[in-house]
Amino acid sequence: MVKNEMVWDLSQLVDNVEPASIQKQLDDMVTEAEKLRAEYHSKVAGLDAKGIRNLLESKDALTLKFEGAVRYGQLSYMANSTDDTAKQLNDAVRRAMTKFGQALAFIDIELGGLLALKASLIRDPVLVEYRHYLERILRRVPHMLSESEEQLIIAKDRNGVSAWELLQSDWLSTRTFTMEIEGKKKTMPYGEIIGLYQSPNRELRKQARQSVFESLGKDDIVWASAIRAVCEDHVEMCRLRKWSTAMTQSLIENDVDEEAIESLMKTILNNTKLYQTYLKIKAQLMDLPKLADYDLLAPLPKSPEKTYAWMDARKEVTSAYGEFDEQFGNWIHDMYEKRRLDGEVRKGKASGAWCSPWMAGKSAFVLQSYNGRMTDVYTQAHELGHAIHSHLASRAQKPSNCEVGSCVAETGSLFGELLLTECLLKKAKTKEEKQAILVIVLDEFSVSAFQVSARVLFEQSLYDAIRQGQFLDAETINKLWLAARNKINGDAVEWLDVLKWDWTRTPHYYIANYRFYNYPYVFAQLFVFALYRLYKEQGRSFVPKLKALLAAGSSKSPHELSTELGFDLTNEAFWQNGMRQAEEFVQMLERTL
Ligand SMILES: [Zn+2]
C-alpha cells in the first residue's frame, strides 16, 4: 500500500499500455506529420493569416494527440531503464520524435521567410494566439544564412566545436581520481568523487577537490585550446550571423533583452556584500574563521537529523501550496492522489529529479528518489511547482505556447520552495532546525544568484580579451577566471590554489553553438525572490498576478509579462526586491547565532 503511493501510475497516459499499441501510435504520429508536410511544404509563402493559423493548429493538434504515447515511452524508461520493454519503447519514441521533427522542421523556416516579407501578419487578429510564437521566429530571421551555408556550418561543426565539446565530456567521464580515505588510497571516477564535495567530513571534501582540480590542471593545454577554439568560432559566427554581441544569440534563445540582463547583473554586483555577509555567518555556524571553497555547499555540522516520511512530506508540500492558493492546493493534492509522482528509491531509475508536463491531461508527472531528508522535501516542492506551471499553462495555452524559456521556467518551482520555507520555518522548534532550513535556501540562492554570476562575468571577459587581441592561453584564462571569481566573493572565501582551474570542468563553456548558458539561472533565482518579496508586501492581491504569469506559458516574452503585471525588468529597483528578500533571510539566520 505504502509502496504503491510512492510509485506513479503511467497507464493514465494512454488508452492501452500494450507495447504494440504504443508502437502503432508512434507510427501514426510520423505518418500524420508526413501528411501535414505533404499538404504544406513549399506552400507556406502563399498562406494568409487564416492559413497560418490552420497550419499551426494542425501541428499543435498532432502534438496533443500523440503526447500520451510519447510520454509513456519516455517515462517508463526513466522509471526503469533496465526493463527491456521500456528500453525498446524509449528507443522507438526517440526514432519517432526525430522523424516527426524532421518532417515538420520546414514550418518555422518557411514561416520565417514569409514573415521577413510580411511582418504585418503578426498583428493580424486571426493570429492573436500565435503572435509571440511568430515574433520569436521573426527575431531569428535576420541571423539565418542560406540553406547551403547552414549545411556547411553543420558539417564544419561536427569535427570542429562539437568535437571540442565531446572531448571535454569524455575527459570527465573517463578519468579516475585518487585520494586517501581512512588511511587507504582509493581511485574513483568523476561521478563518484564529486559526491564527496558535500560530505560532512571536511578533510574528505578538501581532498576530493584537491585531487580533481589538480588532475584537471595537468591538462591545461587541452582546456585552453578547447575554450579558445569554441570562443573564436563563436566570434566568427557572430560576424557571419550578424549577432551584434557575443550574448545576442543567447538573448534571442531566452527571449530576453540586453537591458534586462544588464540591470540584473548590476544588481548582483551592487549586492556582493550581502552574499559575503551570508558566507561569514555560515562560517560562524561551522565554527570556522573563514569558509574555504570546499565549505561553500557543505551541510552544517549541527544540523538535526530530522527525516520526513512520504506522507509527512505530502502534508507539508500540499499545505504550503494550499495556503498560497486553494486551487494550487487542490492540484497538488491531485498529483499525489492520482499517483503522478514517483518517489520510490529503486535500481534502474533515472537519477536526479524531473517534472514532465502532460499537456493533454492538463497535468504533469514528477520523478525523484525520495530519501526522507529535508532536501528531498524541497526537491519535491520544487518539481511540484513545475507541475503547477503545467496545470496553468496547459489550460490557457496552445502547445506551441507551452515551451517556456529558461529565465521563467523556474518560476513555479522556486516560488514553491519559498512557500515550503515559510511553512517549515513556522513549525521549526529549535534554532538548529531554523538554521538548517535557512541554509538550504540561502545556499541555493548563493549559488544561483552569485556564484553563477562569476561565470557570466568570466565568459564576458573571454570575449573582451579576444576583442582586445589577447591570446587565450591557460595562464590568461586563469587570470580572467580569478578576476571574475574575486569580484563576486571578495575576501570571504579561502581558495585552494588548484581552484584556479575551476573553469576547466564547467561543461557550459564548451557547448558547441551555445554561449552564455549561465545568466538564466541568475535571472530565475532573483526574479522569483523579487516576486516573493512583492507577494509578502502585497498579500492576496499578488496571487492572481503569479497565476497569470504562469498561465501565460511562452505566449508572451518575460519583458511583456512583467510589464503587464507592473514590474520593470530593466529597472534595478525591481531586482533589488529580490535582494531585500535575501537580506531578510540572512537577518533571520543572524538572529539565531
Ligand atoms: Zn526546476
XYZ file of C-alpha atoms and ligand atoms in Angstrom:
594
model
C 0.000 0.000 0.000
C 2.673 2.473 1.106
C 4.843 1.341 -1.787
C 2.107 1.999 -4.324
C 1.657 5.536 -3.149
C 5.265 6.289 -3.987
C 5.130 4.775 -7.471
C 3.422 6.580 -10.290
C 0.670 5.179 -12.486
C 1.621 5.800 -16.114
C -1.365 3.879 -17.501
C -3.425 7.097 -17.399
C -1.309 8.492 -20.247
C -2.688 6.053 -22.830
C -5.795 4.003 -23.575
C -3.776 0.830 -23.995
C -0.397 0.110 -22.406
C 0.423 -2.845 -24.691
C 3.798 -2.098 -26.364
C 2.338 -2.932 -29.784
C -0.380 -0.348 -29.289
C 2.124 2.336 -28.221
C 4.310 1.499 -31.220
C 1.282 1.808 -33.510
C 0.569 5.280 -32.090
C 4.165 6.351 -32.683
C 3.971 5.101 -36.283
C 0.713 7.002 -36.773
C 2.340 10.123 -35.363
C 5.059 10.007 -38.016
C 2.560 9.209 -40.800
C 0.331 12.129 -39.830
C 3.303 14.504 -39.594
C 4.372 13.453 -43.081
C 0.830 14.040 -44.309
C 0.889 17.555 -42.889
C 4.244 18.098 -44.599
C 2.867 16.917 -47.939
C -0.012 19.336 -47.580
C 2.020 22.450 -46.696
C 5.668 22.015 -47.726
C 6.856 24.826 -50.059
C 3.408 26.417 -49.778
C 3.747 28.456 -46.586
C 4.827 31.567 -48.538
C 1.375 31.692 -50.103
C -0.596 31.418 -46.844
C -2.747 34.193 -45.420
C -3.318 34.682 -41.671
C -6.075 32.091 -41.545
C -3.911 29.606 -43.434
C -1.047 30.095 -40.977
C -3.384 29.549 -38.065
C -4.728 26.338 -39.594
C -1.206 25.053 -40.104
C -0.079 25.830 -36.553
C -3.288 24.456 -35.072
C -2.845 21.220 -37.031
C 0.689 20.894 -35.702
C -0.474 21.554 -32.134
C -3.280 19.020 -32.528
C -0.740 16.368 -33.561
C 1.440 17.154 -30.549
C -1.509 16.738 -28.204
C -2.906 13.638 -29.897
C 0.289 11.621 -29.563
C 1.724 13.176 -26.420
C 0.450 10.343 -24.221
C 2.262 7.613 -26.168
C 5.468 9.659 -26.312
C 5.444 10.391 -22.584
C 4.539 6.796 -21.758
C 7.625 5.542 -23.584
C 9.950 8.171 -22.109
C 8.709 7.939 -18.531
C 8.574 4.134 -18.423
C 12.241 4.167 -19.317
C 13.155 6.824 -16.749
C 11.328 4.805 -14.123
C 13.109 1.602 -15.033
C 15.971 1.746 -17.514
C 16.863 -1.919 -17.013
C 13.494 -3.151 -18.285
C 13.793 -4.390 -21.877
C 10.301 -3.351 -22.938
C 10.825 0.146 -21.537
C 14.186 0.364 -23.290
C 12.650 -0.597 -26.624
C 9.747 1.798 -26.227
C 12.040 4.668 -25.339
C 14.128 3.889 -28.376
C 11.026 3.824 -30.552
C 9.989 7.214 -29.121
C 13.371 8.719 -29.948
C 13.247 7.451 -33.511
C 9.673 8.640 -33.996
C 10.416 12.074 -32.487
C 13.379 12.556 -34.812
C 11.236 11.746 -37.836
C 8.422 13.946 -36.525
C 10.843 16.839 -36.047
C 12.417 16.359 -39.468
C 9.030 16.232 -41.181
C 7.868 19.472 -39.594
C 11.113 21.473 -39.490
C 10.053 23.280 -42.653
C 7.245 25.094 -40.816
C 9.363 27.577 -38.831
C 11.844 28.008 -41.692
C 9.160 28.800 -44.234
C 7.255 30.969 -41.749
C 10.473 32.924 -41.188
C 10.730 33.554 -44.929
C 7.119 34.674 -45.142
C 7.303 36.946 -42.077
C 10.513 38.576 -43.327
C 8.478 39.842 -46.274
C 5.174 40.431 -44.492
C 5.810 41.154 -40.818
C 2.374 42.771 -40.549
C 0.833 39.269 -40.476
C 1.981 39.022 -36.876
C -0.529 41.726 -35.876
C -3.441 40.033 -37.651
C -6.189 39.399 -35.057
C -6.702 35.894 -36.506
C -3.209 35.017 -35.252
C -3.545 36.562 -31.831
C -2.816 33.311 -30.007
C 0.338 32.707 -32.045
C 1.549 36.305 -32.021
C 4.575 35.838 -29.798
C 5.413 32.466 -31.318
C 5.692 34.251 -34.683
C 7.588 37.191 -33.167
C 10.206 34.785 -31.892
C 10.602 33.247 -35.349
C 10.941 36.709 -36.876
C 13.625 37.694 -34.345
C 15.773 34.810 -35.632
C 15.296 35.572 -39.332
C 17.984 38.262 -39.772
C 20.552 35.810 -38.378
C 19.764 32.868 -40.617
C 22.047 32.016 -43.516
C 21.292 30.381 -46.833
C 20.436 26.684 -46.851
C 23.817 25.672 -48.289
C 25.674 27.835 -45.754
C 23.681 26.301 -42.905
C 24.617 22.837 -44.173
C 28.253 23.798 -44.392
C 28.148 25.028 -40.789
C 26.676 21.728 -39.604
C 29.460 19.894 -41.432
C 32.314 22.054 -40.081
C 30.908 21.897 -36.528
C 30.836 18.117 -36.472
C 34.636 17.988 -36.479
C 35.119 21.443 -35.024
C 33.396 22.914 -31.974
C 31.316 19.781 -31.377
C 34.484 17.702 -31.204
C 35.911 20.012 -28.511
C 32.676 19.686 -26.567
C 32.835 15.900 -26.802
C 36.471 15.866 -25.767
C 35.690 17.789 -22.584
C 32.843 15.490 -21.536
C 34.811 12.350 -22.490
C 37.712 13.522 -20.370
C 35.481 13.966 -17.320
C 33.709 10.653 -17.785
C 36.801 8.517 -18.435
C 39.426 9.839 -15.969
C 39.817 8.464 -12.475
C 40.953 10.337 -9.380
C 42.882 9.102 -6.389
C 42.628 10.223 -2.784
C 43.114 8.851 0.672
C 40.106 7.696 2.683
C 40.694 6.419 6.222
C 44.365 5.806 5.502
C 43.749 3.877 2.271
C 44.251 5.106 -1.271
C 41.040 4.998 -3.286
C 40.588 5.602 -7.007
C 37.207 6.805 -8.266
C 35.529 8.088 -11.420
C 34.449 11.742 -11.615
C 30.774 10.976 -10.922
C 31.720 9.303 -7.642
C 34.359 11.661 -6.332
C 32.197 14.770 -6.767
C 29.733 13.079 -4.402
C 32.306 13.796 -1.686
C 32.146 17.576 -2.261
C 29.210 17.708 0.148
C 30.482 15.158 2.628
C 30.080 16.154 6.300
C 33.802 15.298 6.669
C 35.777 18.462 5.924
C 39.047 16.698 5.154
C 37.345 14.469 2.559
C 35.730 17.454 0.887
C 39.104 19.176 0.686
C 40.979 16.145 -0.636
C 38.319 15.341 -3.226
C 38.521 18.818 -4.714
C 42.295 18.907 -4.488
C 42.520 15.632 -6.403
C 40.050 16.584 -9.159
C 41.343 20.087 -9.845
C 44.970 19.043 -9.703
C 44.287 16.487 -12.451
C 42.333 18.998 -14.494
C 45.180 21.490 -14.242
C 47.673 18.987 -15.619
C 45.865 19.096 -18.957
C 45.721 22.869 -19.128
C 46.814 22.895 -22.764
C 43.804 20.803 -23.731
C 41.305 23.061 -21.920
C 42.811 26.288 -23.162
C 42.834 25.001 -26.757
C 39.207 23.913 -26.420
C 37.951 27.179 -24.924
C 39.934 29.231 -27.427
C 38.501 27.276 -30.358
C 34.935 27.404 -29.070
C 35.095 31.152 -28.315
C 36.831 32.131 -31.532
C 34.390 30.044 -33.515
C 31.587 31.962 -31.815
C 33.198 35.310 -32.661
C 33.301 34.178 -36.290
C 29.658 33.055 -36.148
C 28.648 36.408 -34.642
C 30.182 38.095 -37.673
C 28.538 35.744 -40.175
C 25.147 35.694 -38.472
C 25.173 39.396 -37.620
C 24.745 38.866 -33.888
C 25.764 42.278 -32.541
C 27.384 40.978 -29.348
C 28.632 37.626 -28.081
C 25.466 37.419 -25.968
C 22.945 38.193 -28.718
C 22.350 34.560 -29.707
C 21.510 33.572 -26.165
C 19.295 36.626 -25.628
C 17.253 35.574 -28.651
C 17.018 31.963 -27.497
C 15.984 33.003 -23.991
C 13.508 35.584 -25.263
C 15.015 38.420 -23.195
C 16.703 41.754 -23.913
C 20.111 43.126 -23.145
C 18.782 45.938 -20.911
C 17.127 43.455 -18.544
C 20.273 41.352 -18.226
C 22.420 44.443 -17.717
C 20.242 45.673 -14.898
C 20.143 42.167 -13.390
C 23.945 41.891 -13.393
C 24.373 45.416 -11.997
C 22.100 44.465 -9.107
C 24.239 41.402 -8.440
C 27.453 43.446 -8.384
C 25.853 46.032 -6.096
C 24.945 43.356 -3.570
C 28.036 41.191 -3.268
C 28.430 42.436 0.334
C 25.112 40.796 1.256
C 26.296 37.473 -0.176
C 29.648 37.779 1.592
C 27.861 38.558 4.874
C 25.976 35.294 4.494
C 29.255 33.422 3.940
C 30.638 34.932 7.137
C 27.577 33.843 9.113
C 27.824 30.362 7.649
C 31.484 30.241 8.717
C 30.390 31.085 12.281
C 27.771 28.324 12.156
C 30.507 25.924 11.119
C 32.899 27.169 13.809
C 35.398 28.298 11.186
C 37.251 31.616 10.981
C 36.529 31.680 7.244
C 34.853 29.358 4.734
C 37.089 27.515 2.304
C 35.831 26.784 -1.220
C 35.075 23.231 -0.114
C 32.774 24.524 2.661
C 30.542 26.630 0.444
C 27.967 23.875 -0.055
C 28.760 21.788 2.985
C 25.989 20.860 5.382
C 26.022 22.438 8.832
C 27.802 20.175 11.344
C 24.998 20.602 13.907
C 22.067 20.040 11.531
C 19.297 17.989 13.143
C 18.918 14.539 11.611
C 15.211 15.062 11.082
C 13.604 12.875 8.429
C 10.216 13.147 6.766
C 8.071 10.146 5.942
C 6.443 10.304 2.492
C 3.068 11.173 3.984
C 4.582 13.956 6.116
C 6.281 15.456 3.083
C 2.991 15.233 1.215
C 1.209 17.074 4.016
C 3.828 19.841 4.239
C 4.025 20.416 0.497
C 0.259 20.332 -0.026
C -0.370 22.815 2.753
C 2.464 25.085 1.585
C 0.813 25.439 -1.821
C -2.733 25.360 -0.412
C -2.078 28.299 1.909
C -0.970 30.385 -1.050
C -3.952 29.437 -3.216
C -6.762 26.918 -2.842
C -6.575 25.809 -6.476
C -2.834 25.202 -6.141
C -3.500 23.092 -3.061
C -6.141 21.054 -4.903
C -3.869 20.400 -7.869
C -1.038 19.279 -5.614
C -3.460 17.012 -3.751
C -4.476 15.575 -7.135
C -0.868 14.913 -8.106
C -0.462 12.616 -5.088
C -3.969 11.199 -5.179
C -3.816 10.297 -8.890
C -0.319 8.908 -8.435
C 1.566 11.215 -10.742
C 4.685 11.196 -8.569
C 7.341 8.542 -8.439
C 9.368 8.851 -5.251
C 10.398 5.271 -4.634
C 14.131 4.601 -4.474
C 14.984 1.651 -6.699
C 17.623 0.317 -9.035
C 17.384 1.251 -12.702
C 15.577 4.503 -12.004
C 16.929 7.731 -13.513
C 18.892 9.818 -11.022
C 18.001 13.377 -10.094
C 14.536 14.846 -10.124
C 12.380 15.863 -13.006
C 8.922 17.097 -13.965
C 7.413 16.146 -17.289
C 4.456 18.197 -18.460
C 1.382 16.340 -19.683
C -0.496 18.925 -21.706
C -3.242 16.613 -22.956
C -4.072 15.701 -19.364
C -3.569 19.330 -18.232
C -1.235 17.993 -15.599
C 2.295 16.598 -15.190
C 4.374 13.682 -13.892
C 7.149 14.050 -11.340
C 10.090 11.756 -10.685
C 12.533 11.829 -7.771
C 14.294 9.357 -5.473
C 12.832 10.220 -2.099
C 15.110 9.530 0.869
C 13.237 11.490 3.518
C 15.819 14.225 4.056
C 14.741 17.841 4.264
C 16.422 18.498 0.919
C 14.216 15.754 -0.588
C 11.120 17.597 0.633
C 12.492 20.722 -1.052
C 13.069 18.814 -4.284
C 9.503 17.544 -4.146
C 8.116 21.055 -3.623
C 10.340 22.273 -6.476
C 9.193 19.671 -9.006
C 5.563 20.111 -7.981
C 5.956 23.823 -8.680
C 6.841 22.864 -12.255
C 3.692 20.722 -12.228
C 1.598 23.746 -11.141
C 3.124 25.706 -14.031
C 1.985 22.931 -16.399
C -1.509 22.843 -14.886
C -1.953 26.551 -15.531
C -0.221 26.840 -18.914
C -1.860 23.776 -20.456
C -5.313 25.130 -19.521
C -4.676 28.562 -21.014
C -2.378 27.926 -23.961
C -1.835 26.000 -27.166
C 1.077 23.523 -27.038
C 3.205 25.904 -29.136
C 2.949 28.397 -26.266
C 3.996 25.938 -23.580
C 7.716 25.945 -24.374
C 8.774 28.268 -21.590
C 12.319 29.678 -21.808
C 14.790 29.059 -19.013
C 14.572 32.536 -17.444
C 10.921 31.986 -16.496
C 10.689 28.174 -16.461
C 11.782 28.001 -12.803
C 9.204 30.490 -11.530
C 6.658 27.989 -10.216
C 9.301 25.665 -8.812
C 11.433 28.224 -6.947
C 8.365 30.064 -5.707
C 7.075 26.755 -4.335
C 10.332 26.265 -2.442
C 9.813 29.624 -0.737
C 6.241 28.678 0.180
C 7.597 25.487 1.730
C 10.232 27.504 3.591
C 7.523 29.672 5.089
C 5.653 26.573 6.329
C 8.725 24.823 7.707
C 10.015 27.928 9.487
C 6.661 28.390 11.213
C 6.865 24.873 12.615
C 10.590 24.769 13.426
C 11.002 24.197 17.156
C 14.740 24.617 17.672
C 17.229 27.163 16.393
C 19.203 24.332 14.746
C 16.125 23.391 12.724
C 15.661 27.003 11.662
C 19.305 27.251 10.682
C 19.111 24.080 8.590
C 16.118 25.454 6.643
C 17.621 28.895 6.066
C 20.971 27.461 4.981
C 19.252 25.282 2.341
C 17.521 28.357 0.936
C 20.495 30.696 1.164
C 22.996 28.189 -0.213
C 20.814 27.732 -3.268
C 20.405 31.482 -3.621
C 24.161 31.998 -3.228
C 24.987 29.509 -5.946
C 22.386 30.560 -8.493
C 22.497 34.308 -7.980
C 26.151 34.923 -7.072
C 28.467 32.016 -7.811
C 26.901 31.520 -11.230
C 27.279 35.271 -11.832
C 31.048 34.828 -11.588
C 30.739 32.506 -14.595
C 28.750 35.116 -16.511
C 31.421 37.755 -15.822
C 34.144 35.282 -16.777
C 32.529 34.388 -20.094
C 32.051 38.070 -20.865
C 35.734 38.704 -20.103
C 36.824 35.951 -22.528
C 35.159 37.835 -25.386
C 36.515 41.180 -24.210
C 40.014 39.657 -24.207
C 39.584 38.275 -27.734
C 38.356 41.648 -28.921
C 41.469 43.275 -27.454
C 43.620 40.829 -29.395
C 44.787 38.784 -26.410
C 45.782 35.171 -26.924
C 43.795 32.884 -24.624
C 46.391 30.556 -23.169
C 45.779 28.777 -19.879
C 47.527 31.422 -17.805
C 45.479 34.247 -19.308
C 42.263 32.298 -18.826
C 43.190 31.586 -15.193
C 43.673 35.296 -14.595
C 40.300 36.106 -16.107
C 38.625 33.429 -14.005
C 40.233 34.642 -10.761
C 39.244 38.237 -11.522
C 35.595 37.243 -12.064
C 35.547 34.959 -9.040
C 37.089 37.551 -6.740
C 34.721 40.265 -7.892
C 31.846 38.190 -6.501
C 33.447 36.561 -3.472
C 35.743 39.333 -2.271
C 37.886 38.007 0.555
C 35.082 35.960 2.110
C 36.430 32.605 0.879
C 39.769 30.827 1.234
C 40.510 29.062 -2.072
C 42.668 26.021 -2.742
C 45.314 27.094 -5.235
C 44.188 24.430 -7.737
C 40.747 26.094 -7.883
C 42.236 28.475 -10.455
C 41.357 25.587 -12.784
C 37.671 25.810 -11.888
C 36.748 26.945 -15.419
C 38.135 23.746 -16.966
C 35.415 21.428 -15.651
C 32.306 23.511 -16.430
C 30.716 21.906 -19.493
C 28.768 25.107 -20.307
C 31.854 26.804 -21.683
C 32.367 24.050 -24.223
C 28.834 23.613 -25.539
C 29.006 23.996 -29.290
C 26.968 26.850 -30.714
C 25.514 27.997 -27.452
C 27.189 30.713 -25.435
C 26.084 32.392 -22.212
C 24.287 29.463 -20.726
C 24.606 30.847 -17.208
C 22.708 34.103 -16.691
C 19.233 32.478 -16.965
C 19.981 30.790 -13.594
C 20.780 34.170 -12.070
C 17.670 35.662 -13.671
C 15.381 32.870 -12.495
C 16.642 32.985 -8.914
C 16.478 36.730 -8.405
C 13.220 37.015 -10.373
C 11.471 34.618 -8.002
C 12.917 36.188 -4.856
C 11.669 39.553 -6.165
C 8.216 38.132 -6.881
C 8.079 36.522 -3.458
C 9.022 39.847 -1.849
C 6.152 41.514 -3.718
C 3.818 38.756 -2.536
C 4.857 39.427 1.068
C 4.179 43.128 0.568
C 1.007 42.923 -1.496
C -0.604 39.902 0.155
C -3.588 38.184 -1.513
C -3.737 40.682 -4.373
C -0.453 39.231 -5.635
C -1.859 35.695 -6.082
C -3.701 36.315 -9.388
C -0.590 38.037 -10.744
C 1.577 34.970 -10.233
C -1.145 32.769 -11.700
C -1.419 34.993 -14.782
C 2.339 34.867 -15.238
C 2.458 31.076 -15.086
C -0.670 30.637 -17.200
C 0.860 32.728 -19.986
C 3.401 29.988 -20.748
C 5.579 31.253 -23.595
C 2.768 33.250 -25.218
C 4.482 36.464 -24.107
C 8.093 37.455 -23.513
C 9.273 37.769 -19.898
C 9.534 41.514 -20.530
C 5.958 41.803 -21.765
C 4.600 39.617 -18.970
C 6.389 41.616 -16.320
C 5.290 44.949 -17.772
C 1.661 43.805 -17.741
C 1.959 42.835 -14.111
C 3.605 46.128 -13.213
C 7.282 45.119 -12.901
C 10.097 46.624 -14.926
C 12.906 44.148 -15.632
C 15.129 46.905 -16.987
C 14.978 48.740 -13.671
C 17.367 47.741 -10.915
C 14.684 48.637 -8.359
C 12.714 45.541 -9.427
C 15.683 43.208 -8.972
C 16.554 44.867 -5.677
C 13.251 43.468 -4.293
C 14.846 40.043 -4.610
C 17.892 41.199 -2.656
C 15.641 42.604 0.084
C 14.077 39.158 0.442
C 17.507 37.524 0.616
C 18.562 40.098 3.192
C 15.562 39.223 5.343
C 16.568 35.540 5.309
C 20.177 36.464 6.152
C 18.980 38.573 9.086
C 16.742 35.746 10.322
C 19.760 33.454 10.255
C 21.910 36.034 12.029
C 19.360 36.235 14.847
C 19.806 32.515 15.546
C 23.519 32.907 16.314
Zn 13.497 23.131 -11.875
